[in-house]
Amino acid sequence: MNTGYRTNNCGSLTKNDLKQNVILSGWIHAIRVKKNAIFLDLRDRYGLTQIVIKSDEPNFDNLKKMKVESVIQVTGQVVARQVANPKLTTGAIEVVAEKVKILSEAKALPFVINDSNNFTALEDLRLKYRYLDLRRKEMLQQLKFKHQFLNIIRNFLIAEGFLEVDTPVLTKSTPEGARDFLVPARIKKNAFYALPQSPQLYKQLLMISGIDKYYQIAKCFRDEDFRADRQPEFQQLDLEMAFVKQADVIELVEKLMTNLWKQLNLPDLVFPLPWLSYQEAIDLYGSDKPDLRCVCKIVNLPSTVKDLFLKGFWVNDKFTDATKKAILRIVEQHQGKNFLVYSRTKGRIIFSTNNKIILNETQLTTLGTTNAEKEKDLCYLTYESDNTGAMVLGAIRTFYCLDQERQAKHPDFLANINTYRLLWIVDWPMFEKIDNKISACHHPFTSPLLPEQVLDLKQKDFDQLLKIKASAYDLVLNGNEIAGGSVRIFDKQLQAKIFEILQLKPEIVKEQFGFFLDAFDYGVPPHAGIAFGIDRLLMILAKNNSIRDTIAFPKNSSGIDLLTNSPSAIDVKQLQVLGLKILNDKK
């Protein structure tokens, strides 16, 4: 640590250093001016050291005017503190200053950064002055935790024989689900690069190149709607392996998770992790990313009406106006229609989203319950014929489990909220129907679970196509998707068939994926991979409310970088060089 400005850092001195002459440099964390002395806490990344400046210091009067967050250099001697501070690693000592040099003065701060217990600065203000926000102990801990997390991953993968390979950031625009961020190219008029949504095609090309095991902590860019666990740019752990099947990828990931949990001293996980098929997850929990801390399950209910299938769950709660409003929002968000709340004690339906109820109270009184449900009054139920009803119930189930007020009322609903519950979701649908057209549920390079089922089908074979399962898998943690991957197609004929089913015209396929498909002519190994959302996983492990606290310089909830005030206007001359001009919207 001995440099031109310091001999020690502010977190290293102990009683072993008594009577040592030292030089410390850092920020004034707090200052207390007395008549005959100045006491200040000097801070750097490594900790705090108390400094005592006595009144016989030649510059004492000027030093009394110093402000917090000014940068100073202190030369002095280490002495024992009369009253030790057990909260600090340096709490047994202090440094009596012989010389103090002000290196950089700070003006009045936009917010107080040294009061952890009462920190109330608005997020947008924190992001505007992010370099100040990062000085806070809590934010420094976030960055250190991320550093530790990434090092554990890197060390594990290196030991497993993976090569870290970086892939281009300026690449070709290809359809991957979200909108691309586009970059105009000066060297080719009317042409654009795209920022990668993921390194998907490159990592598959690396397998074709014979790399065998690849990983990358990749920057990814997606122009999509914002929410607490999304950012327009984020980090992704990308893995790809050759000559493997789905089970091999899952085995490796569970080994990685075991290592990660152990080194981060997190509560033990039980391996192997449970697996649920996509449809089982929907039927039991009403979600493709169920939170297994929520112990309540959706069950099939008996019905006296022919061809009417009921499903629901019971809870002992009062159906208040606030509950009704929350439930209505959930139903509307999921476009639910046939949804009811039945009260056992009142013997009637107390809420319905459909005025044309085809069930009456007499039929509902026959609803069976398990022993655990006999004391519960309300039954949330649906008679939707597809997955919509289950997903509405799943969202209400999560509402009951994670709403803090209801946690206190319904401890039987929620297992220990501080636990971590991981599971695999497998056997995803290969296709979905959107606007009367078949689309890929994942990306078009995902292999069907049984490839032979696809080869004889056409785009019009909706019913058969919607039954096809993909060799795809998601890793879910406490109700959040933290990783997703698939076995890739390595047969050119099968890949062409998938493009045909998706109604991608040959000329479009050649334009968008020609470079990739050309590689299929030169020997493609079977391969599979997975990608982790690093920032989302860190958000969960650090118990943050937002992904922004895991990123050093994030965008705000509207996608604006308040620190640099970007995106921002571009000089007309720059646009002219690129052959672009801004069209004003006159509407």
Coordinates of C-alpha atoms in Angstrom, one line a residue:
M1 CA 0.0 0.0 0.0
N2 CA 3.1 2.3 0.2
T3 CA 2.6 4.9 -2.5
G4 CA 3.5 8.5 -3.1
Y5 CA 0.5 9.6 -1.1
R6 CA 0.2 7.0 1.7
T7 CA 2.0 4.3 3.7
N8 CA -1.2 2.6 4.9
N9 CA -4.9 2.5 4.1
C10 CA -7.6 3.7 6.4
G11 CA -8.7 0.2 7.4
S12 CA -5.4 -1.5 8.2
L13 CA -4.0 0.0 11.4
T14 CA -4.2 -1.9 14.7
K15 CA -2.5 -2.0 18.1
N16 CA 0.4 -3.7 16.4
D17 CA 1.2 -0.4 14.7
L18 CA 1.4 1.7 17.9
K19 CA 4.1 4.4 17.7
Q20 CA 4.5 4.0 14.0
N21 CA 4.8 7.1 11.8
V22 CA 2.3 6.8 9.0
I23 CA 0.8 8.7 6.0
L24 CA -2.9 8.3 5.3
S25 CA -5.0 9.8 2.4
G26 CA -8.7 9.7 2.0
W27 CA -12.0 11.5 2.3
I28 CA -13.3 13.3 5.5
H29 CA -16.2 11.0 6.5
A30 CA -17.1 13.1 9.6
I31 CA -15.6 16.0 11.5
R32 CA -16.0 17.2 15.0
V33 CA -14.4 20.6 15.9
K34 CA -13.5 21.1 19.6
K35 CA -11.8 24.1 21.2
N36 CA -8.4 22.5 21.5
A37 CA -8.6 19.7 18.9
I38 CA -10.3 18.5 15.7
F39 CA -11.5 14.9 15.5
L40 CA -12.2 13.5 12.1
D41 CA -12.9 10.1 10.6
L42 CA -10.8 9.6 7.5
R43 CA -12.2 7.1 5.0
D44 CA -11.1 5.2 2.0
R45 CA -12.4 2.0 0.4
Y46 CA -10.7 -0.1 3.1
G47 CA -12.2 1.5 6.2
L48 CA -12.1 4.4 8.7
T49 CA -9.4 5.8 10.9
Q50 CA -9.9 8.4 13.6
I51 CA -7.5 11.4 13.2
V52 CA -6.8 13.9 16.0
I53 CA -5.5 17.3 15.0
K54 CA -4.3 19.3 18.0
S55 CA -4.5 23.1 18.3
D56 CA -0.7 23.4 18.0
E57 CA -0.9 22.4 14.3
P58 CA 0.3 25.5 12.5
N59 CA -2.8 25.5 10.2
F60 CA -5.3 24.7 12.9
D61 CA -7.7 27.6 12.3
N62 CA -8.0 26.9 8.5
L63 CA -8.4 23.2 9.1
K64 CA -11.4 23.9 11.3
K65 CA -13.2 25.1 8.2
M66 CA -12.8 21.8 6.3
K67 CA -15.9 20.2 4.9
V68 CA -16.9 16.5 4.8
E69 CA -15.9 14.6 1.7
S70 CA -12.8 16.8 1.1
V71 CA -9.7 14.8 0.3
I72 CA -6.8 15.2 2.7
Q73 CA -3.4 13.7 3.4
V74 CA -2.4 13.2 7.0
T75 CA 1.1 12.5 8.4
G76 CA 1.2 11.4 12.0
Q77 CA 1.8 8.8 14.7
V78 CA -0.4 5.8 15.7
V79 CA -1.5 5.9 19.3
A80 CA -3.9 4.0 21.4
R81 CA -7.5 5.4 21.8
Q82 CA -8.6 6.1 25.3
V83 CA -12.0 4.5 24.6
A84 CA -11.9 1.9 21.9
N85 CA -14.6 1.6 19.2
P86 CA -15.4 -2.1 18.8
K87 CA -17.5 -1.4 15.6
L88 CA -14.3 -0.5 13.7
T89 CA -11.4 -2.7 12.8
T90 CA -9.2 0.3 13.6
G91 CA -11.2 1.1 16.7
A92 CA -8.3 0.5 19.1
I93 CA -6.1 3.2 17.7
E94 CA -6.1 6.8 16.3
V95 CA -3.5 8.9 14.4
V96 CA -2.3 12.1 16.0
A97 CA -1.6 14.4 13.1
E98 CA 1.7 16.2 12.7
K99 CA 0.9 17.5 9.3
V100 CA -2.4 17.8 7.3
K101 CA -2.5 18.7 3.6
I102 CA -5.8 19.5 1.9
L103 CA -5.6 17.8 -1.5
S104 CA -9.1 18.6 -2.8
E105 CA -11.9 20.6 -1.2
A106 CA -15.5 19.5 -1.4
K107 CA -18.5 21.9 -1.6
A108 CA -21.8 21.3 0.1
L109 CA -23.2 17.9 -0.8
P110 CA -26.5 17.3 -2.6
F111 CA -27.4 14.6 0.0
V112 CA -25.8 13.3 3.2
I113 CA -23.9 10.1 2.4
N114 CA -22.5 9.0 5.8
D115 CA -25.8 8.4 7.7
S116 CA -26.7 4.8 6.8
N117 CA -29.6 4.5 9.2
N118 CA -31.5 7.6 7.9
F119 CA -30.5 7.6 4.2
T120 CA -33.5 9.0 2.4
A121 CA -32.1 10.5 -0.8
L122 CA -34.4 10.0 -3.8
E123 CA -33.1 7.5 -6.4
D124 CA -32.9 9.9 -9.3
L125 CA -30.8 12.2 -7.1
R126 CA -28.5 9.3 -6.2
L127 CA -28.1 8.4 -9.9
K128 CA -27.4 12.0 -10.9
Y129 CA -24.5 12.0 -8.4
R130 CA -23.7 8.3 -8.6
Y131 CA -20.0 8.9 -7.8
L132 CA -21.1 10.2 -4.4
D133 CA -23.7 7.5 -4.0
L134 CA -21.0 4.9 -4.6
R135 CA -19.0 6.3 -1.7
R136 CA -21.6 5.0 0.7
K137 CA -20.7 1.8 2.6
E138 CA -23.8 0.0 1.4
M139 CA -23.0 0.7 -2.3
L140 CA -19.3 -0.3 -1.9
Q141 CA -20.5 -3.6 -0.3
Q142 CA -22.7 -4.2 -3.4
L143 CA -19.7 -3.7 -5.7
K144 CA -17.4 -5.9 -3.6
F145 CA -20.1 -8.6 -3.4
K146 CA -20.4 -8.5 -7.2
H147 CA -16.7 -8.7 -7.6
Q148 CA -16.5 -11.7 -5.2
F149 CA -19.5 -13.4 -7.1
L150 CA -17.8 -13.0 -10.5
N151 CA -14.5 -14.3 -9.2
I152 CA -16.1 -17.4 -7.8
I153 CA -17.7 -18.1 -11.1
R154 CA -14.6 -17.5 -13.1
N155 CA -12.4 -19.7 -10.9
F156 CA -15.0 -22.5 -11.1
L157 CA -15.3 -22.4 -14.8
I158 CA -11.6 -22.3 -15.4
A159 CA -11.2 -25.3 -13.2
E160 CA -13.9 -27.0 -15.3
G161 CA -11.9 -26.4 -18.5
F162 CA -13.8 -23.5 -19.9
L163 CA -12.2 -20.8 -22.1
E164 CA -13.2 -17.2 -21.7
V165 CA -13.8 -15.8 -25.1
D166 CA -15.1 -12.3 -25.9
T167 CA -17.6 -11.8 -28.8
P168 CA -18.3 -8.6 -30.8
V169 CA -20.4 -5.7 -29.4
L170 CA -21.0 -4.3 -32.9
T171 CA -22.8 -7.1 -34.7
K172 CA -25.7 -7.8 -37.1
S173 CA -29.3 -7.2 -36.3
T174 CA -31.2 -10.5 -36.0
P175 CA -34.6 -11.2 -34.5
E176 CA -34.2 -12.4 -30.9
G177 CA -37.4 -11.3 -29.2
A178 CA -36.7 -7.7 -28.0
R179 CA -35.9 -4.6 -30.0
D180 CA -32.2 -4.0 -31.0
F181 CA -30.2 -0.9 -30.2
L182 CA -28.9 0.2 -33.6
V183 CA -25.6 1.9 -34.4
P184 CA -25.3 3.7 -37.8
A185 CA -22.2 2.8 -39.7
R186 CA -20.2 5.7 -41.3
I187 CA -18.3 3.3 -43.5
K188 CA -21.4 2.0 -45.2
K189 CA -24.3 4.4 -45.9
N190 CA -27.8 3.3 -44.9
A191 CA -26.4 0.4 -42.9
F192 CA -26.4 -0.3 -39.2
Y193 CA -24.7 -2.4 -36.6
A194 CA -26.8 -3.8 -33.7
L195 CA -25.7 -4.1 -30.1
P196 CA -26.1 -7.8 -29.1
Q197 CA -29.2 -8.9 -27.2
S198 CA -27.0 -12.0 -26.4
P199 CA -24.0 -13.7 -27.9
Q200 CA -26.3 -16.5 -29.1
L201 CA -25.0 -17.0 -32.7
Y202 CA -21.4 -16.4 -31.8
K203 CA -21.3 -18.9 -29.0
Q204 CA -22.7 -21.5 -31.3
L205 CA -20.1 -20.6 -33.9
L206 CA -17.5 -21.1 -31.2
M207 CA -18.7 -24.7 -30.7
I208 CA -18.4 -25.2 -34.5
S209 CA -14.9 -23.8 -34.1
G210 CA -14.0 -26.6 -31.7
I211 CA -13.7 -24.5 -28.6
D212 CA -15.7 -27.2 -26.8
K213 CA -16.3 -25.2 -23.5
Y214 CA -16.9 -21.5 -23.7
Y215 CA -17.9 -18.9 -21.2
Q216 CA -18.1 -15.1 -21.1
I217 CA -19.3 -12.4 -18.7
A218 CA -21.0 -10.6 -21.6
K219 CA -22.6 -7.2 -22.0
C220 CA -26.1 -7.5 -23.5
F221 CA -28.4 -4.8 -24.7
R222 CA -32.2 -4.9 -25.1
D223 CA -34.5 -2.1 -26.0
E224 CA -37.5 -3.3 -23.9
D225 CA -39.9 -2.0 -21.3
F226 CA -38.4 -1.2 -18.0
R227 CA -39.1 -2.7 -14.6
A228 CA -37.3 -3.3 -11.3
D229 CA -35.3 -6.4 -12.6
R230 CA -34.5 -5.0 -16.1
Q231 CA -31.9 -2.6 -17.5
P232 CA -31.3 -1.7 -21.2
E233 CA -27.7 -2.9 -20.7
F234 CA -26.8 -5.7 -18.3
Q235 CA -24.3 -8.5 -17.7
Q236 CA -24.9 -12.1 -18.6
L237 CA -23.0 -15.2 -17.8
D238 CA -22.9 -17.1 -21.0
L239 CA -22.0 -20.8 -21.2
E240 CA -21.9 -23.2 -24.1
M241 CA -20.6 -26.8 -24.4
A242 CA -20.1 -29.3 -27.2
F243 CA -21.0 -33.0 -27.1
V244 CA -23.5 -32.6 -24.3
K245 CA -27.2 -33.1 -23.6
Q246 CA -29.6 -31.3 -21.4
A247 CA -28.7 -33.4 -18.3
D248 CA -25.1 -32.5 -18.7
V249 CA -25.8 -28.8 -18.7
I250 CA -28.0 -29.1 -15.7
E251 CA -25.4 -31.2 -13.8
L252 CA -22.7 -28.5 -14.4
V253 CA -25.0 -25.7 -13.3
E254 CA -25.9 -27.5 -10.1
K255 CA -22.2 -28.0 -9.4
L256 CA -21.7 -24.2 -10.0
M257 CA -24.6 -23.3 -7.7
T258 CA -23.3 -25.6 -5.0
N259 CA -19.9 -23.9 -5.2
L260 CA -21.4 -20.4 -5.3
W261 CA -23.7 -21.0 -2.3
K262 CA -20.8 -22.5 -0.3
Q263 CA -18.3 -19.7 -0.9
L264 CA -20.9 -17.0 -0.3
N265 CA -21.9 -18.7 3.0
L266 CA -25.6 -18.9 1.9
P267 CA -28.0 -21.4 3.4
D268 CA -27.5 -24.9 2.1
L269 CA -29.4 -26.0 -0.9
V270 CA -30.6 -29.6 -1.4
F271 CA -29.3 -31.2 -4.6
P272 CA -30.3 -32.4 -7.1
L273 CA -32.8 -29.6 -7.6
P274 CA -36.5 -30.4 -8.2
W275 CA -37.7 -30.5 -11.8
L276 CA -41.1 -29.4 -13.0
S277 CA -42.4 -29.5 -16.5
Y278 CA -43.8 -26.2 -17.9
Q279 CA -47.3 -27.5 -17.7
E280 CA -46.9 -28.9 -14.2
A281 CA -45.7 -25.5 -13.0
I282 CA -48.7 -23.8 -14.5
D283 CA -51.2 -26.3 -13.2
L284 CA -49.7 -26.4 -9.6
Y285 CA -48.5 -22.8 -9.2
G286 CA -50.0 -20.8 -12.0
S287 CA -46.6 -19.6 -13.1
D288 CA -43.7 -20.7 -15.3
K289 CA -41.4 -19.3 -12.6
P290 CA -43.0 -20.4 -9.3
D291 CA -41.8 -19.3 -5.9
L292 CA -41.5 -22.5 -4.0
R293 CA -41.3 -20.6 -0.7
C294 CA -45.1 -20.2 -1.2
V295 CA -46.3 -23.5 0.0
C296 CA -49.9 -23.1 -1.3
K297 CA -50.8 -25.1 -4.4
I298 CA -53.6 -24.8 -6.9
V299 CA -55.8 -27.8 -6.9
N300 CA -58.6 -29.2 -9.1
L301 CA -62.0 -28.8 -7.5
P302 CA -65.0 -31.1 -8.0
S303 CA -67.8 -29.8 -10.2
T304 CA -71.4 -30.8 -10.6
V305 CA -71.7 -29.1 -14.0
K306 CA -70.8 -31.3 -17.0
D307 CA -67.6 -30.4 -18.8
L308 CA -66.9 -27.6 -16.4
F309 CA -63.4 -27.9 -14.8
L310 CA -62.8 -25.9 -11.7
K311 CA -59.4 -25.1 -10.1
G312 CA -58.6 -22.9 -7.1
F313 CA -57.1 -22.5 -3.6
W314 CA -58.4 -21.7 -0.2
V315 CA -57.3 -18.9 2.2
N316 CA -58.7 -17.7 5.5
D317 CA -59.0 -14.0 4.9
K318 CA -61.4 -11.1 4.8
F319 CA -62.3 -9.9 1.3
T320 CA -61.9 -6.2 1.8
D321 CA -62.2 -3.4 -0.7
A322 CA -58.4 -3.2 -0.8
T323 CA -58.2 -6.9 -1.6
K324 CA -60.9 -6.6 -4.3
K325 CA -59.0 -3.8 -6.0
A326 CA -55.7 -5.7 -5.9
I327 CA -57.4 -8.9 -7.3
L328 CA -59.2 -6.9 -10.0
R329 CA -55.8 -5.5 -11.2
I330 CA -54.3 -9.0 -11.3
V331 CA -57.3 -10.4 -13.3
E332 CA -57.2 -7.5 -15.8
Q333 CA -53.4 -7.8 -16.2
H334 CA -53.8 -11.5 -17.1
Q335 CA -57.0 -10.9 -19.2
G336 CA -59.0 -13.3 -17.0
K337 CA -62.7 -13.7 -17.4
N338 CA -64.3 -16.5 -15.5
F339 CA -63.1 -15.9 -12.0
L340 CA -64.9 -16.2 -8.7
V341 CA -64.4 -15.8 -4.9
Y342 CA -66.6 -18.0 -2.8
S343 CA -67.1 -17.6 0.9
R344 CA -67.8 -20.8 2.8
T345 CA -69.2 -19.0 5.9
K346 CA -71.6 -16.8 3.8
G347 CA -72.4 -19.7 1.5
R348 CA -72.3 -17.6 -1.6
I349 CA -70.2 -16.0 -4.3
I350 CA -68.9 -12.7 -3.0
F351 CA -67.0 -11.6 -6.1
S352 CA -67.1 -12.5 -9.8
T353 CA -65.6 -11.1 -13.0
N354 CA -68.4 -12.5 -15.1
N355 CA -72.0 -11.5 -14.6
K356 CA -73.2 -14.6 -16.4
I357 CA -72.3 -17.0 -13.7
I358 CA -73.0 -20.6 -14.7
L359 CA -72.4 -21.9 -11.2
N360 CA -74.8 -21.4 -8.3
E361 CA -74.2 -21.5 -4.5
T362 CA -75.7 -24.9 -4.2
Q363 CA -73.2 -26.3 -6.6
L364 CA -70.3 -24.5 -4.9
T365 CA -71.2 -25.8 -1.4
T366 CA -70.0 -29.3 -2.6
L367 CA -66.4 -28.0 -3.0
G368 CA -64.2 -30.5 -1.2
T369 CA -61.3 -29.5 1.0
T370 CA -58.3 -31.2 2.6
N371 CA -57.8 -31.3 6.3
A372 CA -55.5 -28.3 6.0
E373 CA -58.2 -26.3 4.2
K374 CA -61.2 -27.1 6.5
E375 CA -60.8 -23.9 8.6
K376 CA -60.3 -21.6 5.6
D377 CA -63.2 -19.5 4.4
L378 CA -62.4 -18.0 1.0
C379 CA -61.9 -20.1 -2.2
Y380 CA -60.4 -18.3 -5.2
L381 CA -61.4 -20.3 -8.2
T382 CA -61.7 -20.2 -12.0
Y383 CA -63.3 -22.2 -14.7
E384 CA -61.2 -20.9 -17.6
S385 CA -60.6 -23.7 -20.1
D386 CA -56.9 -22.8 -20.9
N387 CA -53.9 -21.7 -18.8
T388 CA -55.2 -18.2 -18.3
G389 CA -57.2 -19.1 -15.2
A390 CA -54.3 -20.9 -13.6
M391 CA -52.0 -17.9 -14.2
V392 CA -54.6 -15.6 -12.6
L393 CA -54.7 -17.8 -9.6
G394 CA -50.9 -18.0 -9.6
A395 CA -50.6 -14.2 -9.5
I396 CA -53.1 -14.0 -6.6
R397 CA -51.3 -16.8 -4.8
T398 CA -48.1 -14.8 -5.1
F399 CA -49.9 -11.7 -3.9
Y400 CA -50.9 -13.5 -0.7
C401 CA -47.5 -15.0 -0.1
L402 CA -45.3 -12.0 -0.7
D403 CA -47.5 -9.1 0.6
Q404 CA -46.0 -8.2 3.9
E405 CA -49.2 -7.6 5.7
R406 CA -50.6 -10.9 4.6
Q407 CA -47.4 -12.7 5.5
A408 CA -48.2 -11.9 9.1
K409 CA -51.8 -13.1 8.7
H410 CA -50.9 -16.3 6.8
P411 CA -47.6 -17.8 7.9
D412 CA -48.9 -21.1 6.6
F413 CA -48.9 -19.7 3.1
L414 CA -45.2 -18.8 3.1
A415 CA -42.2 -20.8 4.2
N416 CA -39.2 -18.9 5.6
I417 CA -38.9 -15.9 3.4
N418 CA -35.1 -15.9 4.0
T419 CA -34.6 -19.2 2.3
Y420 CA -33.6 -19.8 -1.3
R421 CA -35.7 -22.3 -3.3
L422 CA -34.2 -23.2 -6.7
L423 CA -35.9 -25.4 -9.3
W424 CA -35.7 -26.4 -13.0
I425 CA -38.6 -25.8 -15.4
V426 CA -38.3 -28.2 -18.4
D427 CA -40.3 -29.4 -21.3
W428 CA -41.3 -26.0 -22.5
P429 CA -43.6 -25.6 -25.5
M430 CA -41.6 -25.3 -28.7
F431 CA -44.1 -23.0 -30.4
E432 CA -46.9 -20.6 -29.6
K433 CA -49.6 -19.1 -31.6
I434 CA -49.6 -15.3 -31.9
D435 CA -52.0 -13.5 -34.2
N436 CA -53.0 -16.8 -35.8
K437 CA -49.4 -17.5 -36.7
I438 CA -46.9 -20.0 -35.2
S439 CA -43.9 -18.4 -33.5
A440 CA -40.9 -19.7 -31.6
C441 CA -41.3 -19.7 -27.8
H442 CA -37.6 -19.3 -27.3
H443 CA -35.3 -18.6 -30.3
P444 CA -35.3 -20.5 -33.6
F445 CA -32.1 -22.4 -32.8
T446 CA -33.7 -24.3 -29.9
S447 CA -33.9 -28.1 -30.6
P448 CA -37.2 -29.9 -30.2
L449 CA -37.2 -32.5 -27.5
L450 CA -38.0 -35.1 -30.1
P451 CA -36.8 -33.7 -33.5
E452 CA -38.4 -36.4 -35.5
Q453 CA -41.9 -35.1 -34.5
V454 CA -41.3 -31.9 -36.4
L455 CA -40.0 -33.0 -39.8
D456 CA -43.4 -33.9 -41.3
L457 CA -45.4 -30.9 -39.9
K458 CA -46.4 -27.8 -41.7
Q459 CA -47.1 -24.2 -40.5
K460 CA -50.8 -24.9 -40.7
D461 CA -50.7 -27.9 -38.3
F462 CA -51.4 -25.7 -35.3
D463 CA -52.7 -28.4 -33.0
Q464 CA -49.7 -30.7 -33.5
L465 CA -47.1 -27.9 -33.4
L466 CA -48.5 -26.5 -30.1
K467 CA -47.9 -29.9 -28.5
I468 CA -44.2 -30.1 -29.5
K469 CA -41.9 -29.8 -26.5
A470 CA -38.6 -28.0 -26.7
S471 CA -35.3 -29.2 -25.2
A472 CA -35.2 -26.0 -23.2
Y473 CA -34.7 -25.4 -19.5
D474 CA -35.0 -22.4 -17.1
L475 CA -33.5 -22.1 -13.6
V476 CA -35.9 -20.4 -11.2
L477 CA -35.0 -18.8 -7.8
N478 CA -37.7 -17.5 -5.4
G479 CA -40.1 -16.7 -8.2
N480 CA -37.5 -15.2 -10.6
E481 CA -36.0 -16.7 -13.7
I482 CA -32.3 -16.4 -13.2
A483 CA -31.0 -18.6 -16.1
G484 CA -32.3 -20.1 -19.3
G485 CA -30.9 -22.3 -22.0
S486 CA -31.5 -25.1 -24.5
V487 CA -30.0 -27.8 -26.5
R488 CA -29.3 -26.3 -30.0
I489 CA -30.1 -27.5 -33.4
F490 CA -27.0 -28.9 -35.1
D491 CA -28.7 -30.5 -38.2
K492 CA -29.1 -28.2 -41.2
Q493 CA -32.2 -30.0 -42.4
L494 CA -33.9 -29.6 -39.0
Q495 CA -32.9 -25.9 -38.8
A496 CA -34.4 -25.3 -42.3
K497 CA -37.6 -27.0 -41.2
I498 CA -37.9 -24.8 -38.2
F499 CA -37.5 -21.7 -40.4
E500 CA -40.1 -23.1 -42.7
I501 CA -42.6 -23.6 -39.9
L502 CA -41.9 -20.1 -38.7
Q503 CA -42.7 -18.8 -42.2
L504 CA -39.3 -17.1 -42.6
K505 CA -38.8 -16.6 -46.4
P506 CA -35.6 -18.1 -47.8
E507 CA -34.2 -14.7 -48.8
I508 CA -34.9 -13.4 -45.3
V509 CA -33.1 -16.4 -43.7
K510 CA -30.2 -15.9 -46.0
E511 CA -29.9 -12.2 -45.3
Q512 CA -30.2 -12.6 -41.5
F513 CA -28.6 -15.9 -40.8
G514 CA -26.7 -16.9 -44.0
F515 CA -23.3 -16.5 -42.3
F516 CA -24.4 -18.8 -39.5
L517 CA -26.0 -21.4 -41.7
D518 CA -23.0 -21.6 -44.0
A519 CA -21.0 -22.9 -41.0
F520 CA -23.4 -25.9 -40.9
D521 CA -21.7 -27.2 -44.0
Y522 CA -18.4 -27.8 -42.2
G523 CA -19.3 -30.2 -39.3
V524 CA -21.4 -29.1 -36.4
P525 CA -21.1 -30.9 -33.0
P526 CA -24.1 -31.4 -30.8
H527 CA -24.1 -28.6 -28.3
A528 CA -26.1 -26.9 -25.6
G529 CA -25.8 -23.9 -23.3
I530 CA -27.3 -21.6 -20.7
A531 CA -27.2 -18.0 -19.8
F532 CA -27.6 -16.4 -16.4
G533 CA -28.8 -12.9 -15.7
I534 CA -26.0 -11.8 -13.4
D535 CA -27.5 -8.6 -12.1
R536 CA -30.9 -10.2 -11.5
L537 CA -29.3 -13.0 -9.5
L538 CA -27.2 -10.6 -7.5
M539 CA -30.3 -8.5 -6.8
I540 CA -32.0 -11.6 -5.2
L541 CA -29.0 -12.7 -3.2
A542 CA -28.3 -9.2 -1.9
K543 CA -32.0 -8.8 -1.1
N544 CA -32.2 -5.6 -3.1
N545 CA -35.5 -4.2 -4.4
S546 CA -34.0 -3.1 -7.7
I547 CA -31.4 -4.4 -10.2
R548 CA -30.0 -0.9 -10.3
D549 CA -28.3 -1.4 -6.9
T550 CA -26.1 -4.1 -8.4
I551 CA -24.8 -1.9 -11.3
A552 CA -22.2 0.8 -10.8
F553 CA -23.7 3.2 -13.3
P554 CA -27.3 2.2 -14.1
K555 CA -30.1 3.9 -16.0
N556 CA -33.1 5.1 -14.1
S557 CA -36.6 3.5 -14.3
S558 CA -37.2 5.4 -17.6
G559 CA -33.9 4.3 -19.2
I560 CA -32.2 7.7 -18.7
D561 CA -28.6 8.0 -17.6
L562 CA -29.0 10.9 -15.2
L563 CA -25.3 11.2 -14.6
T564 CA -24.4 12.0 -18.2
N565 CA -27.9 13.1 -19.2
S566 CA -28.1 10.5 -22.0
P567 CA -29.6 9.7 -24.5
S568 CA -29.0 13.2 -25.8
A569 CA -29.2 15.2 -29.0
I570 CA -26.4 14.7 -31.6
D571 CA -24.7 17.5 -33.5
V572 CA -26.1 17.9 -37.0
K573 CA -22.6 17.5 -38.5
Q574 CA -22.3 14.1 -36.9
L575 CA -25.5 13.1 -38.5
Q576 CA -24.4 14.4 -41.9
V577 CA -21.3 12.2 -41.7
L578 CA -23.5 9.2 -41.1
G579 CA -25.9 10.2 -43.9
L580 CA -28.7 10.6 -41.4
K581 CA -31.2 13.4 -40.6
I582 CA -33.9 13.9 -37.9
L583 CA -37.5 13.8 -39.2
N584 CA -39.7 16.0 -37.1
D585 CA -43.0 14.5 -36.1
K586 CA -45.6 17.0 -37.0
K587 CA -48.5 15.1 -35.5

